[in-house]
Structure formats: C-alpha cells, structure tokens
Short mmCIF file of N, CA, C and O in Angstrom, two decimals:
data_model
loop_
_atom_site.label_atom_id
_atom_site.label_comp_id
_atom_site.label_asym_id
_atom_site.label_seq_id
_atom_site.Cartn_x
_atom_site.Cartn_y
_atom_site.Cartn_z
N UNK A 1 -0.38 -20.32 106.08
CA UNK A 1 -0.19 -20.66 104.65
C UNK A 1 0.59 -19.49 103.84
O UNK A 1 1.25 -19.73 102.91
N UNK A 2 0.16 -18.24 104.25
CA UNK A 2 0.71 -17.08 103.54
C UNK A 2 2.18 -16.96 103.55
O UNK A 2 2.86 -16.75 102.48
N UNK A 3 2.80 -17.00 104.77
CA UNK A 3 4.10 -16.61 104.84
C UNK A 3 5.00 -17.77 104.23
O UNK A 3 6.01 -17.59 103.68
N UNK A 4 4.47 -19.05 104.34
CA UNK A 4 5.28 -20.15 103.80
C UNK A 4 4.88 -20.42 102.39
O UNK A 4 5.60 -21.20 101.80
N UNK A 5 4.02 -19.75 101.81
CA UNK A 5 3.57 -19.85 100.46
C UNK A 5 3.11 -21.43 100.22
O UNK A 5 3.43 -22.00 99.12
N UNK A 6 2.50 -21.96 101.21
CA UNK A 6 1.99 -23.27 101.16
C UNK A 6 0.91 -23.37 100.11
O UNK A 6 0.07 -22.44 99.92
N UNK A 7 0.74 -24.56 99.43
CA UNK A 7 -0.25 -24.97 98.54
C UNK A 7 -1.29 -25.70 99.34
O UNK A 7 -0.94 -26.62 100.20
N UNK A 8 -2.55 -25.29 99.30
CA UNK A 8 -3.59 -25.99 99.97
C UNK A 8 -4.92 -26.11 99.11
O UNK A 8 -4.96 -25.34 98.05
N UNK A 9 -5.77 -26.96 99.42
CA UNK A 9 -7.13 -27.14 98.69
C UNK A 9 -8.19 -26.34 99.23
O UNK A 9 -8.36 -26.21 100.43
N UNK A 10 -9.05 -25.83 98.35
CA UNK A 10 -10.28 -25.21 98.66
C UNK A 10 -11.32 -25.65 97.71
O UNK A 10 -10.96 -26.16 96.57
N UNK A 11 -12.50 -25.59 98.28
CA UNK A 11 -13.72 -25.89 97.47
C UNK A 11 -14.40 -24.62 96.92
O UNK A 11 -14.64 -23.78 97.86
N UNK A 12 -14.68 -24.53 95.64
CA UNK A 12 -15.28 -23.35 95.28
C UNK A 12 -16.69 -23.25 95.70
O UNK A 12 -17.43 -24.17 95.37
N UNK A 13 -17.01 -22.20 96.51
CA UNK A 13 -18.34 -22.16 97.13
C UNK A 13 -19.40 -21.39 96.25
O UNK A 13 -20.41 -21.63 96.11
N UNK A 14 -18.75 -20.43 95.50
CA UNK A 14 -19.64 -19.56 94.61
C UNK A 14 -18.86 -19.00 93.46
O UNK A 14 -17.69 -18.78 93.56
N UNK A 15 -19.54 -18.68 92.32
CA UNK A 15 -19.07 -18.09 91.20
C UNK A 15 -19.56 -16.66 91.22
O UNK A 15 -20.88 -16.41 91.28
N UNK A 16 -18.81 -15.64 91.28
CA UNK A 16 -19.27 -14.18 91.30
C UNK A 16 -18.67 -13.46 90.27
O UNK A 16 -17.77 -13.88 89.55
N UNK A 17 -19.17 -12.26 90.10
CA UNK A 17 -18.60 -11.35 89.03
C UNK A 17 -17.16 -11.05 89.35
O UNK A 17 -16.85 -10.82 90.48
N UNK A 18 -16.26 -11.45 88.55
CA UNK A 18 -14.85 -11.17 88.62
C UNK A 18 -13.97 -12.28 89.15
O UNK A 18 -12.87 -12.10 89.30
N UNK A 19 -14.73 -13.47 89.46
CA UNK A 19 -13.97 -14.59 89.97
C UNK A 19 -14.71 -15.57 90.77
O UNK A 19 -15.93 -15.81 90.60
N UNK A 20 -14.05 -16.33 91.75
CA UNK A 20 -14.60 -17.40 92.54
C UNK A 20 -14.43 -17.07 94.07
O UNK A 20 -13.54 -16.41 94.45
N UNK A 21 -15.29 -17.72 94.81
CA UNK A 21 -15.24 -17.58 96.20
C UNK A 21 -15.12 -18.89 96.90
O UNK A 21 -15.75 -19.79 96.43
N UNK A 22 -14.21 -19.00 97.88
CA UNK A 22 -14.03 -20.15 98.66
C UNK A 22 -14.09 -19.80 100.20
O UNK A 22 -13.45 -18.74 100.44
N UNK A 23 -14.41 -20.67 100.87
CA UNK A 23 -14.49 -20.50 102.45
C UNK A 23 -13.13 -21.11 102.97
O UNK A 23 -12.84 -22.23 102.84
N UNK A 24 -12.29 -20.20 103.53
CA UNK A 24 -11.07 -20.74 104.17
C UNK A 24 -10.96 -20.19 105.64
O UNK A 24 -10.02 -19.83 106.17
N UNK A 25 -12.28 -20.19 106.26
CA UNK A 25 -12.33 -19.66 107.61
C UNK A 25 -12.80 -18.06 107.55
O UNK A 25 -13.49 -17.74 108.30
N UNK A 26 -12.38 -17.49 106.42
CA UNK A 26 -12.86 -16.11 106.03
C UNK A 26 -13.22 -16.32 104.56
O UNK A 26 -12.90 -17.28 103.99
N UNK A 27 -13.68 -15.13 104.00
CA UNK A 27 -14.01 -15.22 102.65
C UNK A 27 -12.67 -15.19 101.72
O UNK A 27 -11.89 -14.38 101.84
N UNK A 28 -12.57 -16.30 100.98
CA UNK A 28 -11.42 -16.46 100.04
C UNK A 28 -11.88 -16.07 98.69
O UNK A 28 -12.87 -16.67 98.14
N UNK A 29 -11.14 -15.17 98.11
CA UNK A 29 -11.56 -14.64 96.65
C UNK A 29 -10.47 -15.10 95.72
O UNK A 29 -9.20 -14.85 95.95
N UNK A 30 -10.83 -15.68 94.63
CA UNK A 30 -9.89 -15.99 93.54
C UNK A 30 -10.25 -15.17 92.27
O UNK A 30 -11.27 -15.49 91.62
N UNK A 31 -9.55 -14.14 92.07
CA UNK A 31 -9.83 -13.30 90.92
C UNK A 31 -9.78 -14.12 89.55
O UNK A 31 -8.94 -15.13 89.53
N UNK A 32 -10.62 -13.77 88.66
CA UNK A 32 -10.65 -14.47 87.42
C UNK A 32 -9.36 -14.67 86.82
O UNK A 32 -8.97 -15.70 86.18
N UNK A 33 -8.46 -13.66 86.86
CA UNK A 33 -7.07 -13.71 86.28
C UNK A 33 -6.16 -14.70 86.98
O UNK A 33 -5.10 -14.99 86.55
N UNK A 34 -6.68 -15.08 88.18
CA UNK A 34 -5.76 -16.01 89.01
C UNK A 34 -6.35 -17.31 89.19
O UNK A 34 -5.76 -18.20 89.94
N UNK A 35 -7.22 -17.77 88.17
CA UNK A 35 -7.83 -19.16 88.22
C UNK A 35 -7.05 -20.10 87.33
O UNK A 35 -6.64 -21.23 87.78
N UNK A 36 -6.64 -19.73 86.12
CA UNK A 36 -5.94 -20.64 85.21
C UNK A 36 -4.80 -19.99 84.54
O UNK A 36 -4.71 -18.82 84.64
N UNK A 37 -4.01 -20.66 83.83
CA UNK A 37 -2.96 -20.14 83.11
C UNK A 37 -3.46 -19.58 81.84
O UNK A 37 -2.74 -18.80 81.16
N UNK A 38 -4.63 -19.88 81.37
CA UNK A 38 -5.23 -19.38 80.19
C UNK A 38 -6.49 -18.64 80.40
O UNK A 38 -7.04 -18.71 81.61
N UNK A 39 -7.03 -17.89 79.50
CA UNK A 39 -8.21 -17.12 79.67
C UNK A 39 -9.51 -18.10 79.86
O UNK A 39 -9.53 -19.06 79.02
N UNK A 40 -10.31 -17.78 80.85
CA UNK A 40 -11.53 -18.61 80.86
C UNK A 40 -12.72 -17.58 80.90
O UNK A 40 -12.85 -16.63 81.60
N UNK A 41 -13.63 -17.97 79.93
CA UNK A 41 -14.84 -17.02 79.65
C UNK A 41 -15.96 -17.19 80.69
O UNK A 41 -16.59 -16.36 81.17
N UNK A 42 -16.18 -18.51 80.94
CA UNK A 42 -17.40 -18.89 81.76
C UNK A 42 -16.89 -19.87 82.87
O UNK A 42 -16.40 -20.86 82.75
N UNK A 43 -17.09 -19.36 84.27
CA UNK A 43 -16.69 -19.96 85.37
C UNK A 43 -17.78 -20.86 85.93
O UNK A 43 -17.59 -21.42 87.07
N UNK A 44 -18.94 -20.92 85.25
CA UNK A 44 -20.12 -21.57 85.99
C UNK A 44 -19.93 -23.01 86.43
O UNK A 44 -20.36 -23.49 87.44
N UNK A 45 -19.12 -23.73 85.66
CA UNK A 45 -18.80 -25.11 85.97
C UNK A 45 -17.73 -25.27 87.11
O UNK A 45 -17.38 -26.39 87.52
N UNK A 46 -17.22 -24.14 87.68
CA UNK A 46 -16.17 -24.23 88.78
C UNK A 46 -16.82 -24.41 90.09
O UNK A 46 -16.13 -24.81 91.08
N UNK A 47 -18.08 -24.13 90.22
CA UNK A 47 -18.74 -24.21 91.60
C UNK A 47 -18.69 -25.69 91.98
O UNK A 47 -19.07 -26.58 91.33
N UNK A 48 -18.14 -25.90 93.25
CA UNK A 48 -18.11 -27.30 93.87
C UNK A 48 -16.73 -27.83 93.60
O UNK A 48 -16.44 -28.87 94.05
N UNK A 49 -16.06 -27.33 92.55
CA UNK A 49 -14.61 -27.91 92.27
C UNK A 49 -13.66 -27.61 93.34
O UNK A 49 -13.66 -26.62 93.97
N UNK A 50 -12.65 -28.58 93.48
CA UNK A 50 -11.64 -28.40 94.42
C UNK A 50 -10.40 -27.84 93.65
O UNK A 50 -10.03 -28.41 92.74
N UNK A 51 -9.81 -26.83 94.12
CA UNK A 51 -8.72 -26.17 93.56
C UNK A 51 -7.56 -26.16 94.53
O UNK A 51 -7.76 -26.01 95.73
N UNK A 52 -6.29 -26.29 93.97
CA UNK A 52 -5.09 -26.10 94.79
C UNK A 52 -4.59 -24.64 94.62
O UNK A 52 -4.44 -24.20 93.53
N UNK A 53 -4.49 -23.99 95.68
CA UNK A 53 -4.22 -22.48 95.72
C UNK A 53 -3.05 -22.10 96.73
O UNK A 53 -2.70 -22.90 97.50
N UNK A 54 -2.73 -20.94 96.55
CA UNK A 54 -1.71 -20.29 97.39
C UNK A 54 -2.42 -18.88 97.93
O UNK A 54 -3.11 -18.44 97.12
N UNK A 55 -2.11 -18.44 99.02
CA UNK A 55 -2.50 -17.16 99.47
C UNK A 55 -1.63 -16.11 98.75
O UNK A 55 -0.46 -16.13 98.81
N UNK A 56 -2.30 -15.23 98.13
CA UNK A 56 -1.79 -14.08 97.28
C UNK A 56 -1.64 -12.78 98.22
O UNK A 56 -0.65 -12.14 98.21
N UNK A 57 -2.74 -12.50 98.96
CA UNK A 57 -2.76 -11.35 99.81
C UNK A 57 -3.88 -11.50 100.90
O UNK A 57 -4.85 -12.25 100.72
N UNK A 58 -3.53 -10.86 101.95
CA UNK A 58 -4.45 -10.97 103.12
C UNK A 58 -4.95 -9.59 103.33
O UNK A 58 -4.22 -8.52 103.55
N UNK A 59 -6.30 -9.40 103.35
CA UNK A 59 -7.02 -8.05 103.64
C UNK A 59 -7.65 -8.19 105.08
O UNK A 59 -8.79 -8.56 105.20
N UNK A 60 -6.84 -7.84 106.13
CA UNK A 60 -7.36 -8.04 107.44
C UNK A 60 -8.43 -7.09 107.76
O UNK A 60 -9.40 -7.45 108.51
N UNK A 61 -8.54 -5.88 107.25
CA UNK A 61 -9.55 -4.92 107.38
C UNK A 61 -10.89 -5.50 107.02
O UNK A 61 -11.92 -5.35 107.78
N UNK A 62 -10.96 -6.15 105.84
CA UNK A 62 -12.25 -6.66 105.26
C UNK A 62 -12.41 -8.08 105.61
O UNK A 62 -13.30 -8.70 105.04
N UNK A 63 -11.55 -8.70 106.35
CA UNK A 63 -11.56 -10.05 106.64
C UNK A 63 -11.65 -10.97 105.39
O UNK A 63 -12.50 -11.93 105.32
N UNK A 64 -10.88 -10.88 104.42
CA UNK A 64 -10.83 -11.64 103.28
C UNK A 64 -9.45 -11.95 102.85
O UNK A 64 -8.44 -11.26 103.12
N UNK A 65 -9.37 -12.98 102.05
CA UNK A 65 -8.05 -13.40 101.51
C UNK A 65 -8.12 -13.57 100.04
O UNK A 65 -9.08 -14.11 99.48
N UNK A 66 -7.10 -13.06 99.39
CA UNK A 66 -6.99 -13.16 97.81
C UNK A 66 -6.12 -14.44 97.66
O UNK A 66 -5.07 -14.71 98.09
N UNK A 67 -6.77 -15.45 96.83
CA UNK A 67 -5.99 -16.65 96.60
C UNK A 67 -5.72 -16.77 95.00
O UNK A 67 -6.23 -16.12 94.16
N UNK A 68 -4.77 -17.76 94.72
CA UNK A 68 -4.29 -17.89 93.34
C UNK A 68 -4.13 -19.27 93.13
O UNK A 68 -3.27 -20.04 93.72
N UNK A 69 -4.87 -19.84 92.06
CA UNK A 69 -4.60 -21.25 91.50
C UNK A 69 -3.49 -21.09 90.42
O UNK A 69 -2.73 -21.92 90.21
N UNK A 70 -3.60 -19.99 89.67
CA UNK A 70 -2.68 -19.81 88.60
C UNK A 70 -1.20 -19.85 89.08
O UNK A 70 -0.35 -20.40 88.37
N UNK A 71 -0.79 -19.24 90.26
CA UNK A 71 0.44 -19.37 90.84
C UNK A 71 0.97 -20.88 90.98
O UNK A 71 2.08 -21.17 90.69
N UNK A 72 -0.01 -21.71 91.44
CA UNK A 72 0.35 -23.08 91.70
C UNK A 72 0.58 -23.80 90.28
O UNK A 72 1.60 -24.46 90.19
N UNK A 73 -0.23 -23.45 89.32
CA UNK A 73 -0.15 -24.06 88.07
C UNK A 73 1.13 -23.59 87.31
O UNK A 73 1.82 -24.44 86.68
N UNK A 74 1.51 -22.32 87.49
CA UNK A 74 2.71 -21.83 86.81
C UNK A 74 3.87 -22.59 87.51
O UNK A 74 4.80 -22.81 86.81
N UNK A 75 3.97 -22.58 88.73
CA UNK A 75 4.96 -23.27 89.48
C UNK A 75 5.12 -24.79 88.96
O UNK A 75 6.30 -25.25 88.71
N UNK A 76 4.14 -25.39 88.82
CA UNK A 76 4.05 -26.86 88.35
C UNK A 76 4.57 -26.92 86.94
O UNK A 76 5.33 -27.79 86.50
N UNK A 77 4.08 -25.98 86.13
CA UNK A 77 4.46 -25.92 84.72
C UNK A 77 5.90 -25.70 84.59
O UNK A 77 6.62 -26.40 83.86
N UNK A 78 6.53 -24.77 85.33
CA UNK A 78 7.95 -24.49 85.31
C UNK A 78 8.85 -25.70 85.73
O UNK A 78 9.84 -26.05 85.08
N UNK A 79 8.32 -26.42 86.85
CA UNK A 79 9.08 -27.61 87.16
C UNK A 79 8.98 -28.68 86.21
O UNK A 79 10.02 -29.31 85.93
N UNK A 80 7.78 -28.78 85.51
CA UNK A 80 7.74 -29.85 84.45
C UNK A 80 8.67 -29.41 83.29
O UNK A 80 9.22 -30.30 82.65
N UNK A 81 8.65 -28.18 82.92
CA UNK A 81 9.47 -27.71 81.86
C UNK A 81 10.87 -27.96 82.09
O UNK A 81 11.65 -28.50 81.21
N UNK A 82 11.41 -27.74 83.26
CA UNK A 82 12.83 -28.10 83.50
C UNK A 82 13.08 -29.55 83.41
O UNK A 82 14.15 -29.99 82.92
N UNK A 83 12.22 -30.31 83.92
CA UNK A 83 12.34 -31.81 83.85
C UNK A 83 12.37 -32.32 82.41
O UNK A 83 13.11 -33.12 81.99
N UNK A 84 11.36 -31.79 81.60
CA UNK A 84 11.30 -32.17 80.16
C UNK A 84 12.63 -31.79 79.47
O UNK A 84 13.08 -32.52 78.70
N UNK A 85 13.00 -30.51 79.69
CA UNK A 85 14.16 -29.91 78.95
C UNK A 85 15.49 -30.72 79.31
O UNK A 85 16.33 -30.92 78.48
N UNK A 86 15.59 -31.17 80.63
CA UNK A 86 16.71 -31.87 81.05
C UNK A 86 16.84 -33.22 80.48
O UNK A 86 17.95 -33.81 80.26
N UNK A 87 15.72 -33.80 80.03
CA UNK A 87 15.66 -35.06 79.31
C UNK A 87 15.79 -35.11 77.84
O UNK A 87 15.87 -36.23 77.14
N UNK A 88 15.92 -33.82 77.19
CA UNK A 88 16.09 -33.77 75.76
C UNK A 88 17.50 -33.75 75.21
O UNK A 88 18.43 -33.07 76.03
N UNK A 89 17.70 -34.37 74.10
CA UNK A 89 19.14 -34.27 73.60
C UNK A 89 18.92 -33.91 72.15
O UNK A 89 17.92 -34.30 71.46
N UNK A 90 19.90 -33.15 71.59
CA UNK A 90 19.87 -32.89 70.17
C UNK A 90 19.77 -34.04 69.33
O UNK A 90 20.56 -35.00 69.52
N UNK A 91 18.87 -34.01 68.31
CA UNK A 91 18.71 -35.21 67.35
C UNK A 91 17.90 -36.26 67.89
O UNK A 91 17.52 -37.21 67.14
N UNK A 92 17.44 -36.11 69.06
CA UNK A 92 16.50 -37.14 69.66
C UNK A 92 15.19 -37.11 68.98
O UNK A 92 14.64 -36.09 68.73
N UNK A 93 14.58 -38.19 68.78
CA UNK A 93 13.19 -38.29 68.17
C UNK A 93 12.12 -38.48 69.32
O UNK A 93 12.38 -39.25 70.17
N UNK A 94 11.32 -37.46 69.32
CA UNK A 94 10.23 -37.34 70.40
C UNK A 94 8.79 -37.19 69.80
O UNK A 94 8.78 -36.76 68.61
N UNK A 95 7.84 -37.48 70.61
CA UNK A 95 6.42 -37.32 70.19
C UNK A 95 5.88 -36.09 70.75
O UNK A 95 6.30 -35.69 71.94
N UNK A 96 5.01 -35.43 69.97
CA UNK A 96 4.43 -34.21 70.44
C UNK A 96 3.07 -34.04 69.72
O UNK A 96 2.77 -34.82 68.86
N UNK A 97 2.30 -33.08 70.18
CA UNK A 97 1.03 -32.76 69.50
C UNK A 97 1.09 -31.31 68.93
O UNK A 97 1.51 -30.30 69.58
N UNK A 98 0.75 -31.38 67.52
CA UNK A 98 0.89 -30.00 66.93
C UNK A 98 -0.30 -29.22 67.42
O UNK A 98 -1.50 -29.52 67.53
N UNK A 99 0.14 -27.97 67.84
CA UNK A 99 -0.79 -26.97 68.38
C UNK A 99 -1.22 -26.02 67.38
O UNK A 99 -2.44 -25.61 67.33
N UNK A 100 -0.27 -25.55 66.45
CA UNK A 100 -0.57 -24.62 65.52
C UNK A 100 0.39 -24.71 64.38
O UNK A 100 1.66 -24.88 64.57
N UNK A 101 -0.05 -24.60 63.13
CA UNK A 101 0.85 -24.53 62.00
C UNK A 101 0.99 -23.04 61.52
O UNK A 101 0.02 -22.33 61.49
N UNK A 102 2.30 -22.63 61.14
CA UNK A 102 2.47 -21.35 60.54
C UNK A 102 3.36 -21.54 59.24
O UNK A 102 3.78 -22.70 58.96
N UNK A 103 3.56 -20.58 58.54
CA UNK A 103 4.49 -20.60 57.32
C UNK A 103 5.82 -21.11 57.63
O UNK A 103 6.49 -21.51 56.66
N UNK A 104 6.28 -20.84 58.84
CA UNK A 104 7.76 -21.14 59.16
C UNK A 104 7.88 -22.37 59.95
O UNK A 104 8.95 -22.79 60.35
N UNK A 105 6.76 -23.03 60.30
CA UNK A 105 6.80 -24.35 60.90
C UNK A 105 5.68 -24.55 61.76
O UNK A 105 4.58 -24.01 61.55
N UNK A 106 5.72 -25.63 62.74
CA UNK A 106 4.65 -25.98 63.55
C UNK A 106 5.09 -25.87 65.02
O UNK A 106 6.17 -26.20 65.45
N UNK A 107 4.11 -25.29 65.76
CA UNK A 107 4.27 -25.22 67.26
C UNK A 107 3.74 -26.57 67.75
O UNK A 107 2.64 -27.08 67.47
N UNK A 108 4.63 -27.23 68.62
CA UNK A 108 4.34 -28.59 69.04
C UNK A 108 4.36 -28.69 70.61
O UNK A 108 5.44 -28.11 71.26
N UNK A 109 3.37 -29.27 71.22
CA UNK A 109 3.37 -29.51 72.70
C UNK A 109 4.18 -30.76 72.92
O UNK A 109 3.82 -31.83 72.36
N UNK A 110 5.33 -30.66 73.69
CA UNK A 110 6.10 -31.84 73.98
C UNK A 110 6.14 -31.89 75.55
O UNK A 110 6.85 -31.33 76.17
N UNK A 111 5.06 -32.76 75.91
CA UNK A 111 4.98 -32.94 77.41
C UNK A 111 4.74 -31.77 78.15
O UNK A 111 5.23 -31.60 79.34
N UNK A 112 3.92 -30.77 77.68
CA UNK A 112 3.60 -29.68 78.40
C UNK A 112 4.58 -28.44 78.02
O UNK A 112 4.34 -27.39 78.55
N UNK A 113 5.56 -28.73 77.33
CA UNK A 113 6.47 -27.69 76.94
C UNK A 113 6.33 -27.34 75.39
O UNK A 113 6.17 -28.36 74.61
N UNK A 114 6.40 -26.09 75.07
CA UNK A 114 6.17 -25.72 73.67
C UNK A 114 7.52 -25.95 72.86
O UNK A 114 8.62 -25.55 73.31
N UNK A 115 7.36 -26.51 71.72
CA UNK A 115 8.47 -26.86 70.81
C UNK A 115 8.18 -26.28 69.45
O UNK A 115 7.06 -25.89 69.26
N UNK A 116 9.11 -26.31 68.59
CA UNK A 116 9.03 -25.79 67.23
C UNK A 116 9.57 -26.75 66.30
O UNK A 116 10.80 -27.13 66.36
N UNK A 117 8.76 -27.19 65.40
CA UNK A 117 9.35 -27.90 64.19
C UNK A 117 9.45 -26.95 63.05
O UNK A 117 8.49 -26.37 62.51
N UNK A 118 10.74 -26.60 62.77
CA UNK A 118 10.96 -25.61 61.71
C UNK A 118 10.84 -25.97 60.24
O UNK A 118 11.23 -27.17 59.91
N UNK A 119 10.05 -25.28 59.45
CA UNK A 119 9.79 -25.55 58.01
C UNK A 119 11.02 -25.22 57.27
O UNK A 119 11.64 -24.22 57.46
N UNK A 120 11.38 -25.97 56.24
CA UNK A 120 12.32 -25.71 55.18
C UNK A 120 11.75 -24.61 54.23
O UNK A 120 10.77 -24.87 53.53
N UNK A 121 12.22 -23.30 54.31
CA UNK A 121 11.58 -22.27 53.49
C UNK A 121 11.56 -22.53 52.07
O UNK A 121 10.60 -22.20 51.29
N UNK A 122 12.61 -23.15 51.47
CA UNK A 122 12.73 -23.41 50.04
C UNK A 122 11.63 -24.50 49.65
O UNK A 122 11.09 -24.35 48.70
N UNK A 123 11.65 -25.56 50.31
CA UNK A 123 10.78 -26.74 49.93
C UNK A 123 9.35 -26.64 50.67
O UNK A 123 8.53 -27.31 50.28
N UNK A 124 9.35 -25.70 51.58
CA UNK A 124 7.97 -25.54 52.28
C UNK A 124 7.49 -26.85 52.97
O UNK A 124 6.46 -27.10 53.07
N UNK A 125 8.50 -27.53 53.49
CA UNK A 125 8.17 -28.92 54.11
C UNK A 125 8.79 -28.78 55.54
O UNK A 125 9.94 -28.19 55.79
N UNK A 126 8.20 -29.47 56.46
CA UNK A 126 8.73 -29.53 57.82
C UNK A 126 9.99 -30.39 57.84
O UNK A 126 10.02 -31.43 57.19
N UNK A 127 11.02 -29.90 58.47
CA UNK A 127 12.18 -30.73 58.72
C UNK A 127 12.07 -32.08 59.40
O UNK A 127 12.76 -32.95 59.24
N UNK A 128 11.14 -32.02 60.27
CA UNK A 128 10.91 -33.17 61.18
C UNK A 128 9.60 -33.76 60.93
O UNK A 128 8.62 -33.06 60.54
N UNK A 129 9.47 -35.05 61.22
CA UNK A 129 8.10 -35.60 61.04
C UNK A 129 7.23 -35.30 62.25
O UNK A 129 7.67 -35.48 63.40
N UNK A 130 6.04 -34.81 61.92
CA UNK A 130 5.16 -34.42 63.02
C UNK A 130 3.74 -35.09 62.60
O UNK A 130 3.20 -34.86 61.57
N UNK A 131 3.30 -35.84 63.61
CA UNK A 131 2.02 -36.55 63.27
C UNK A 131 0.91 -35.76 64.03
O UNK A 131 1.13 -35.21 65.08
#
C-alpha cells in the first residue's frame, strides 16, 4: 500500500494519547493531526470506526506504520473542488450554506468549496441573495 499510495480501510482499535491505533498486521498509528481536515478535541467516539487511510510512513525498526486519513480527505476535497469549479459559470445562480458573516461579505459553502458573497460597502448589503 505504501509505494502505491493506495487507500484502504482500517478499524480504529484504540484511542490513545496523541491519536488512534489500528491493526494492519502491525501497529498502525494515526496521529491526531492526521485524522481529519479540521481540529478534533475528543477522539473517544472514533473507537470502532472504519477509516479510509493511506500509509504515511513505515517504521520497520519498531514494527509500526504511520497512517493518515487526512491525506485521503484532502485528496477527495481537491478532486471535488476541481469538479465544482469546472461546473461554475459567471453570473450563474447557485445554492450554498452561509458559514460566516463579516463586514465585507459572507463566506458560503458551495458543494464543499468555499465561496464569497461580497457586500456592497456603501449600502452594507450583500450583492447576491444568500439564504
């Protein structure tokens, strides 16, 4: 799996300080920073979950493997972003979910891609309709 950067499934066997452990024939460790694309404070509900991972590093001396689900999620996010962006045209009306409002506009999730609805500075109104 390592050389080919294959994606494969593992079941989280244990939650330990600093990450997750899965059995892949040897001890597979998923560091906390390699679990999700965002920060996770509590991993307790990850035990027993099936994750899709890639091999990040092999430590033959200690017979363990470092795994990453984050790499898989990032790859999928980038592929989705390319697909969404390819389908957009200027002036097109699309639906999205407002993630955050600022004085200069609204950050909008458009199919997993971040968008921006820009506010008119003089009238302090959004140029686009955002529900």
